[in-house]
Short mmCIF file of C-alpha atoms and ligand atoms in Angstrom, two decimals:
data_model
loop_
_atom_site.label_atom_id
_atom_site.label_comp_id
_atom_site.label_asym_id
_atom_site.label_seq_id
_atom_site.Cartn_x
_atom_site.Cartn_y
_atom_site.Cartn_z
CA UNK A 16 126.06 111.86 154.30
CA UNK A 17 129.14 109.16 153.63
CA UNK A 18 128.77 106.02 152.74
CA UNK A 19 130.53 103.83 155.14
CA UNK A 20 130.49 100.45 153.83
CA UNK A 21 132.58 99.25 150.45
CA UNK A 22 130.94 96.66 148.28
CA UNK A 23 132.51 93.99 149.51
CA UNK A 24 130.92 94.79 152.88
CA UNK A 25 127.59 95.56 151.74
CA UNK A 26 127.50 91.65 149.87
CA UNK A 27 128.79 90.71 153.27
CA UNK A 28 126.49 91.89 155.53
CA UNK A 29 123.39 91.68 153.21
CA UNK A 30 123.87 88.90 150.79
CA UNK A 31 122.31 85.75 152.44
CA UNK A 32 119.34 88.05 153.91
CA UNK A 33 118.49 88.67 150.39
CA UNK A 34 119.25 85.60 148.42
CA UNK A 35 116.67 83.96 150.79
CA UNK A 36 114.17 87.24 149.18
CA UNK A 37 115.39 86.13 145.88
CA UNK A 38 114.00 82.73 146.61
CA UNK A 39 110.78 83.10 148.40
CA UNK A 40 110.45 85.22 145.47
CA UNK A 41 110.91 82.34 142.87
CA UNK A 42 108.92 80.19 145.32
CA UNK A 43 105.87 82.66 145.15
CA UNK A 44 105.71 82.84 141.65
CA UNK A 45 105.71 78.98 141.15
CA UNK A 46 103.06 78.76 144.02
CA UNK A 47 100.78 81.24 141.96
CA UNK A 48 101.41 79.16 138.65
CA UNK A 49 100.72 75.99 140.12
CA UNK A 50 97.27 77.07 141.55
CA UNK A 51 97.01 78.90 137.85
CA UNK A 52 97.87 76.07 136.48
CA UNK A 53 95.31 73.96 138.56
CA UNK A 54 92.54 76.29 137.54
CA UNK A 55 92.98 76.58 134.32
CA UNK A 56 94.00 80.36 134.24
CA UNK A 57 97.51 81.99 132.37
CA UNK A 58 100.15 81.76 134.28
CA UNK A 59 102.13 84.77 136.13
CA UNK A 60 103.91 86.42 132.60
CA UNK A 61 100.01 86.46 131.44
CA UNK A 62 98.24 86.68 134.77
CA UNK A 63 95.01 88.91 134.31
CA UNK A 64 95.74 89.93 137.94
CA UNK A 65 97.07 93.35 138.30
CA UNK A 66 99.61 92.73 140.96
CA UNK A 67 101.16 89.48 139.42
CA UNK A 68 101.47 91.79 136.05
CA UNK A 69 103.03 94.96 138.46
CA UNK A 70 105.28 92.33 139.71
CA UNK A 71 106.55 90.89 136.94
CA UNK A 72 107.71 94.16 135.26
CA UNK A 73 109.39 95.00 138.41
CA UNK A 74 111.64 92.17 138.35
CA UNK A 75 112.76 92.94 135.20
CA UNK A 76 112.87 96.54 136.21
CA UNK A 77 115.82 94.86 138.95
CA UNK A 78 118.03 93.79 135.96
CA UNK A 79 118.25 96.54 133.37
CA UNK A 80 121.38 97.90 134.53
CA UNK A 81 119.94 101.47 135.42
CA UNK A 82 120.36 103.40 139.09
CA UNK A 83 117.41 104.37 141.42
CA UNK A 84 115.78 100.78 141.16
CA UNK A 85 113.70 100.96 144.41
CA UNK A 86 112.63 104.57 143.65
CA UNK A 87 111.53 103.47 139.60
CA UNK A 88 110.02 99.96 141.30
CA UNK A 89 107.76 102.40 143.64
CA UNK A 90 106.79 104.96 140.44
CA UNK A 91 105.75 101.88 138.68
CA UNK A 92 103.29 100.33 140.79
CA UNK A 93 102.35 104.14 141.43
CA UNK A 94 99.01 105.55 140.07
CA UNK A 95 99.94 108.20 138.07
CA UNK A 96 96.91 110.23 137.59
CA UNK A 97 96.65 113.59 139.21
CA UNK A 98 92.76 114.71 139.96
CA UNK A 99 90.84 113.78 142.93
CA UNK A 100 88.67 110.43 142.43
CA UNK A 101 84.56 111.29 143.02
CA UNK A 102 84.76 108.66 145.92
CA UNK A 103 86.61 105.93 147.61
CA UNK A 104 85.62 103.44 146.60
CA UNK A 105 87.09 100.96 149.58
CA UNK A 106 89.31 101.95 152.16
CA UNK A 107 92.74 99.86 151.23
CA UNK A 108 95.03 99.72 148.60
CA UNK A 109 95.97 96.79 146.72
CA UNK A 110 99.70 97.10 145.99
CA UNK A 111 99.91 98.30 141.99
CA UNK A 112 97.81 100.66 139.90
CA UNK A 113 97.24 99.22 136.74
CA UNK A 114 100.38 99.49 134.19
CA UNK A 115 100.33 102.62 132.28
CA UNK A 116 101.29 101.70 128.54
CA UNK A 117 105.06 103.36 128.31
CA UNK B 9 118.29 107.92 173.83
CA UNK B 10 115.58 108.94 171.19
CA UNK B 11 112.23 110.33 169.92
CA UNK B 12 109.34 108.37 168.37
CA UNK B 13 107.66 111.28 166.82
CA UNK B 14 104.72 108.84 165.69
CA UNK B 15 103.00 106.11 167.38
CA UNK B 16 99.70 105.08 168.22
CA UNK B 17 100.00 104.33 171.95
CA UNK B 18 95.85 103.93 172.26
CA UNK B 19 96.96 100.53 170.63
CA UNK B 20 99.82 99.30 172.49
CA UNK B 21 100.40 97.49 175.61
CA UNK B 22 101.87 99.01 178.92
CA UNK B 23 104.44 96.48 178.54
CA UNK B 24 105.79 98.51 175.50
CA UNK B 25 105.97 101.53 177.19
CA UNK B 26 108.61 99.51 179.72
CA UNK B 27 110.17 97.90 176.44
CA UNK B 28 110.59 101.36 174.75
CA UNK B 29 111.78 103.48 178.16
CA UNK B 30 113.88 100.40 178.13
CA UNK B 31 115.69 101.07 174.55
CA UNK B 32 115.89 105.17 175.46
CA UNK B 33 112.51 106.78 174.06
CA UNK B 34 112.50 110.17 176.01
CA UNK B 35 108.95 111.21 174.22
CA UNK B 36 106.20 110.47 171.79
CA UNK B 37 103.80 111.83 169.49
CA UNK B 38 100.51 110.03 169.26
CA UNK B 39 98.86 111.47 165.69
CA UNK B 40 95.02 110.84 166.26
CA UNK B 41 93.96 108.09 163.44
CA UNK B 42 91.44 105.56 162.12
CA UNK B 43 90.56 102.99 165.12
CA UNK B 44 90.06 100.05 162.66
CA UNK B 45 86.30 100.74 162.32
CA UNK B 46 84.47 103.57 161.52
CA UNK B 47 83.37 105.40 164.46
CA UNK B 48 79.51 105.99 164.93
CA UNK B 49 79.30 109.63 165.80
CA UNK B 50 81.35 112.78 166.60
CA UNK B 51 80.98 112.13 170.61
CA UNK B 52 83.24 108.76 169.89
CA UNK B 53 85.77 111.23 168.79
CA UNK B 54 85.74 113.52 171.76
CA UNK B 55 86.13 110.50 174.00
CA UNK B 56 88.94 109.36 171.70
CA UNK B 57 90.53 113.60 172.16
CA UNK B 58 90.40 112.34 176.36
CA UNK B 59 92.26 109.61 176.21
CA UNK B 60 94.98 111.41 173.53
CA UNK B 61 95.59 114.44 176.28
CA UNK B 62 95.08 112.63 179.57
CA UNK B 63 94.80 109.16 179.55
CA UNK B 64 97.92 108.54 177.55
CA UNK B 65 100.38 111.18 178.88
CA UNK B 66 99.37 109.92 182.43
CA UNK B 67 100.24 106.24 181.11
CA UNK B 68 103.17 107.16 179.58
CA UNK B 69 104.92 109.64 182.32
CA UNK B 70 104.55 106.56 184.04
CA UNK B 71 107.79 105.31 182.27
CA UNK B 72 109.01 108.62 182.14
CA UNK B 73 108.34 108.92 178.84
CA UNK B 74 106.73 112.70 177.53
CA UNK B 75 103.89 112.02 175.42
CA UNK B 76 101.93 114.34 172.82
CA UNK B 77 99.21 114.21 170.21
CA UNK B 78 97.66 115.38 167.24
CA UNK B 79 94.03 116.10 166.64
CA UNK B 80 91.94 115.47 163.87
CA UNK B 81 89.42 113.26 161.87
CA UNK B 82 91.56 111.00 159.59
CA UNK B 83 91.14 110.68 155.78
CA UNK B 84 89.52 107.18 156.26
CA UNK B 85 86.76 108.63 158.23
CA UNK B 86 86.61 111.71 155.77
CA UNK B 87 84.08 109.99 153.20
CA UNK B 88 81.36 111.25 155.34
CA UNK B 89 81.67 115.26 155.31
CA UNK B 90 78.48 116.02 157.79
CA UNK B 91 80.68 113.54 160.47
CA UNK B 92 83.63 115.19 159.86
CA UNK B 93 81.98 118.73 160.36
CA UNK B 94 80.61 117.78 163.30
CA UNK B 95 84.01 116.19 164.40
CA UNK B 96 86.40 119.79 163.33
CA UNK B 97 83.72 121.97 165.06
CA UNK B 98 85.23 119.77 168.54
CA UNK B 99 88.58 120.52 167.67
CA UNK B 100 89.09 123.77 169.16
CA UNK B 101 87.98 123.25 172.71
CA UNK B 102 91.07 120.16 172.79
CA UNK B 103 93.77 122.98 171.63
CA UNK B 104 94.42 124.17 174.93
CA UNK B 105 95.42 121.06 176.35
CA UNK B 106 99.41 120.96 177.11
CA UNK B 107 100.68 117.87 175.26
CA UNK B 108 98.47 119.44 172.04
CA UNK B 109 100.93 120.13 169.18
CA UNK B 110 98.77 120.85 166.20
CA UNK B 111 96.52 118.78 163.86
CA UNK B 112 96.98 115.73 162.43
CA UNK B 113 97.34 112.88 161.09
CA UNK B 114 95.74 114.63 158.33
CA UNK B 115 95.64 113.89 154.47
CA UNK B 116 94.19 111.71 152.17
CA UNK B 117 93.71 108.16 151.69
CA UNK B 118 92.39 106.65 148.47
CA UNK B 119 92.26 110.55 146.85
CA UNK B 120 88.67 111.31 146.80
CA UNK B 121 87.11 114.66 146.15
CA UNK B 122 85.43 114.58 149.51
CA UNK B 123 88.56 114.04 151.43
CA UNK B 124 90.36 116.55 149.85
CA UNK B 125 87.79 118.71 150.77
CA UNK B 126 88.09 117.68 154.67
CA UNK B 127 91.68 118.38 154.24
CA UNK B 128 91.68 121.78 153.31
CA UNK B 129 89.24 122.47 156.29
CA UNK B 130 91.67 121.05 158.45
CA UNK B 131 94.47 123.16 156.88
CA UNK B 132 92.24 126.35 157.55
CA UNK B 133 91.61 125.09 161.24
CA UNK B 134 96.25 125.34 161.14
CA UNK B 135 95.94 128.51 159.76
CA UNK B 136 93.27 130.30 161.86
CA UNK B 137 95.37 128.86 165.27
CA UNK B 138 98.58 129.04 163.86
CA UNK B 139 99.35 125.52 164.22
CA UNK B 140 101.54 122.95 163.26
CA UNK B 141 100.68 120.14 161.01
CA UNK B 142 101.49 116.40 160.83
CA UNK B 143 100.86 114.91 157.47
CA UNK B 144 99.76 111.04 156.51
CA UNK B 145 100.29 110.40 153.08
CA UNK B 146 98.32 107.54 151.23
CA UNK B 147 99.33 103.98 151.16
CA UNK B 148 101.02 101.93 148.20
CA UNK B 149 99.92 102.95 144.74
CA UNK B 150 98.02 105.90 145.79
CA UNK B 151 100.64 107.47 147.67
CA UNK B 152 102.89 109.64 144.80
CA UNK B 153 99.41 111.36 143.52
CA UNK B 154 98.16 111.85 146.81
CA UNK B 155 101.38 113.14 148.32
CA UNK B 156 101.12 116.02 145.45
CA UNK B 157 97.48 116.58 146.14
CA UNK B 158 98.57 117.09 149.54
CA UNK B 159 101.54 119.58 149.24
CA UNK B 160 99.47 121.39 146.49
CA UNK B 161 96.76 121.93 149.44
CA UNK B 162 98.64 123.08 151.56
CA UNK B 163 100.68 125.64 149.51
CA UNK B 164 97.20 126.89 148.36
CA UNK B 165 96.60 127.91 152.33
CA UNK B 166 99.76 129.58 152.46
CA UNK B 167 101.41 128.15 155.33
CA UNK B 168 105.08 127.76 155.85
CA UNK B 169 106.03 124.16 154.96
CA UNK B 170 108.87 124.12 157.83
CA UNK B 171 106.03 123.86 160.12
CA UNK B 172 104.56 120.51 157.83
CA UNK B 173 105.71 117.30 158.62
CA UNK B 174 105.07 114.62 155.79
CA UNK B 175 104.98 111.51 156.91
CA UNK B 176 105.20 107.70 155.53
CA UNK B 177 107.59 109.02 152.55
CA UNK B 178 109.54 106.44 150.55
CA UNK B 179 112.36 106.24 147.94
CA UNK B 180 109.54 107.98 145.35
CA UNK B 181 107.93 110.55 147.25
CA UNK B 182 111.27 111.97 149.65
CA UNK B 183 112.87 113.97 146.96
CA UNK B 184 110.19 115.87 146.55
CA UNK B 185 109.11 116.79 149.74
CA UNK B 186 112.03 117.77 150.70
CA UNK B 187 112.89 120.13 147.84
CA UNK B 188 109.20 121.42 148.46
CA UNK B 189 110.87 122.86 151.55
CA UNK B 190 108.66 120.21 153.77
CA UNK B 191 109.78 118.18 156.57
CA UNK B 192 109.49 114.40 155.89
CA UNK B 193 109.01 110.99 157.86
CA UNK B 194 110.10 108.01 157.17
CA UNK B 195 108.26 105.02 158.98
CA UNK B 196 109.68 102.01 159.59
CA UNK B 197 107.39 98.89 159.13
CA UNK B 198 107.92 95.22 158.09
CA UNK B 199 105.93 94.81 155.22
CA UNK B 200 105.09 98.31 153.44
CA UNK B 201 106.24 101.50 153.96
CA UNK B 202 110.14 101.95 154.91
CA UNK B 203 112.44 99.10 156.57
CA UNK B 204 115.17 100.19 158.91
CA UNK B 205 117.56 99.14 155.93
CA UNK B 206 115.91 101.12 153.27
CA UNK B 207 115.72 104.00 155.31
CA UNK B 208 119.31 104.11 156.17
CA UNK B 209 119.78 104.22 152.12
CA UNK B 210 117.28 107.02 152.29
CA UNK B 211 119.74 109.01 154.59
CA UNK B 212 122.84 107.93 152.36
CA UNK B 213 121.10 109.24 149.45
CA UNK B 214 119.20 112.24 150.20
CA UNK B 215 120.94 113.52 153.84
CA UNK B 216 119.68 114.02 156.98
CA UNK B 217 118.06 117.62 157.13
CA UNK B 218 114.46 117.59 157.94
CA UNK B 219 114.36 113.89 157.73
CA UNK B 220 113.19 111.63 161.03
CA UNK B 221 112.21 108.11 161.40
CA UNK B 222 109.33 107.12 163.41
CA UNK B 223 107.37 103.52 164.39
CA UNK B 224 103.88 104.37 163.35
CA UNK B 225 103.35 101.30 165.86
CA UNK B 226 99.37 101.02 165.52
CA UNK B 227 97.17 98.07 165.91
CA UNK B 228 98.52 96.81 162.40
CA UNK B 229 101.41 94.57 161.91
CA UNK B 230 104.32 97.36 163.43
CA UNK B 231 107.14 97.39 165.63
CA UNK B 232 106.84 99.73 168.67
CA UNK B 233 111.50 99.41 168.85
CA UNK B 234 111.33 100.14 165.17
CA UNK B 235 113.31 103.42 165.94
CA UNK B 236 116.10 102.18 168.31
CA UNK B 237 116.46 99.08 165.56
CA UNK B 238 117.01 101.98 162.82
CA UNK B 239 119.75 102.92 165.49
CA UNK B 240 121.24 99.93 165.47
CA UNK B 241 121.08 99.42 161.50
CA UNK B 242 122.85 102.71 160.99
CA UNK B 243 125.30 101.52 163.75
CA UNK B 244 126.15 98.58 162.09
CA UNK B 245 126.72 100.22 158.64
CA UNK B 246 129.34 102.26 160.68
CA UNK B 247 127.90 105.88 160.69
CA UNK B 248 128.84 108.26 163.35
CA UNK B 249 126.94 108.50 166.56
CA UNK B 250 126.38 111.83 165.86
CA UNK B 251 124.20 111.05 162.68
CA UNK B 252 122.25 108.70 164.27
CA UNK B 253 121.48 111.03 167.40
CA UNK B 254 120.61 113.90 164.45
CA UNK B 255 117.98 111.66 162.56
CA UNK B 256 115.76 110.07 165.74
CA UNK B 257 116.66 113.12 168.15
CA UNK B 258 117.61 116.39 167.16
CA UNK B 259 115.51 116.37 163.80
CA UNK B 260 112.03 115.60 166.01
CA UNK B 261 113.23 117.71 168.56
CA UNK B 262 113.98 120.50 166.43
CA UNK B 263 110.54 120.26 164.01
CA UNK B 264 108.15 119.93 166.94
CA UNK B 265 109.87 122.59 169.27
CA UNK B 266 108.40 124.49 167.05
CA UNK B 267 105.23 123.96 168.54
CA UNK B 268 106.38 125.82 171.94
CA UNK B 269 104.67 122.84 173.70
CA UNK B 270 107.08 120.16 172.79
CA UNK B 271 109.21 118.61 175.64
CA UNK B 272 111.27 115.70 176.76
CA UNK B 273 111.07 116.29 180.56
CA UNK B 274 115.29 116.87 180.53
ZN1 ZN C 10 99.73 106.96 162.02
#
């Protein structure tokens, strides 16, 4: 399938859409430090929370210069085992599996 | 004009039956699912199997809109294997309805042992009618292992993946499927899942054979226009009418004709 737009038209039509991301996503990560902050836990680059940790790698994930970033985003928050669980243990799913160490 | 080859109607208003006729939806699929709550016995599921082949395609012809269903007990229900038992031995007397297209939603949801084992009973219900099969895959982190579970399943029953429809695929799960020789779904929700814009990159990047879009509208935070808004994305980006008639009607059109019940009433 072509690819209609050139760059220049994809910063065009996308660009203000997503610096507004960009900064609700600075704004969310100073909202979780503050309330770390207040509560004496580490802050997001040390969070014990499994998400804040997913998320962090993510974002740097979005700046190492390599293709396929949504794709490698989604394989990292991915659980990457491959037998059945003995049972569910809840019904939803949080977001991130806990980082693999790679 | 298009297809939403998944939404959950039992959820939605009459006023977005108007809004979609409205936008062009010709027909529907309504997958049966999980109601919110876990249902207290197999008879709430044959009441549920009524209102997927006659209350709904009476509400929906009403709009002239063509509506069909999938049957099933979901994976969230599948914990309990006596319930779900009770709920597959139902099954058969609902396949003779006329908007029935095959079974599903089926799959798995957080990857247990005991819904895998509910999903290869399913599977074997396909087999022994010969029907087709609509696929839910698992949510967020769960969903690349339990996509593989899935397709590994089904392979083991030997049925031909071009009647399999896998749905809820994203940017890590298409590829595969695809090359797997299944038919995928890409649904088109706010938060998780696909948005309109990412899917349109999903077409750029991996074509448009065996590839649909679909709302998945529920009771959840969804969009019942998600499809036509798709439309309008891929509009915008300046793709060919032709491409965007392929991906949200002549791709559904094509995978559930299959089914020799599938119609849009034109
Ligand atoms: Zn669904």
């Amino acid at each position: 399938m072509s690819i209609p737009l050139k760059a220049r038209e994809v910063a065009d039509r996308y660009f203000l859409e997503h610096r507004a991301k960009v900064l609700d996503l600075a704004a969310f990560l100073d909202r979780y430090d503050r309330a770390a902050q207040a509560g004496g836990e580490p802050t997001t680059d040390r969070s014990e929370d499994v998400r804040m940790r997913a998320m962090v790698a993510a974002i740097r994930q979005l700046v190492d210069g390599q293709p396929d970033r949504a794709r490698r985003v989604l394989e990292l928050w991915s659980d990457h085992s491959t037998e059945p669980i003995d049972r569910a243990p809840m019904k939803g799913a949080i977001g991130a599996a806990p980082l693999q160490d790679r | 004009m298009y297809i939403d080859p998944h939404i959950h109607m039992v959820s939605r208003t009459t006023d977005d039956y108007r809004a979609m006729a409205l936008a062009g939806c010709v027909a529907i699929t309504e997958p049966a699912f999980w109601a919110g709550y876990d249902r207290s016995s197999a008879q709430g599921f044959v009441d549920y199997f009524r209102l997927l082949t006659d209350t709904e395609p009476r509400r929906a012809a009403q709009f002239g809109i063509r509506h069909h269903t999938w049957l099933c007990i979901n994976p969230k229900e599948s914990e309990d294997i006596g319930l779900a038992r009770e709920v597959l031995a139902e099954i058969p007397s609902f396949l003779d309805r006329p908007n029935v297209l095959g079974i599903g939603e089926i799959g798995l949801n957080k990857n247990s042992r005991n819904e895998l084992t509910v999903l290869h009973e399913h599977i074997a219900l396909a087999a022994k009618h010969q029907l087709m099969i609509l696929v839910h895959t698992p949510h967020l982190e769960d969903k690349l292992k339990g996509t593989r579970l899935i397709m590994d399943a089904i392979r083991e029953h030997g049925i031909d993946p071009g009647r399999v429809l896998i749905d809820h695929v994203e940017e890590h799960t298409v590829g595969e499927v695809l090359r797997r020789g299944f038919w995928a779904g890409m649904t088109l929700y706010p938060d998780t899942k696909c948005t309109p814009q990412r899917a349109v990159d999903i077409f750029e990047m991996h074509g448009t054979e065996r590839l649909w879009i679909n709302s998945a509208a529920d009771w959840g935070v969804s969009d019942p226009l998600a499809v036509p808004k798709c439309q309008q994305e891929m509009r915008g980006r300046g793709h060919l009418e032709a491409a965007v008639r392929k991906v949200s009607f002549e791709n559904p059109f094509r995978f559930l004709s299959q089914s020799g019940r599938f119609s849009t009433g034109r």
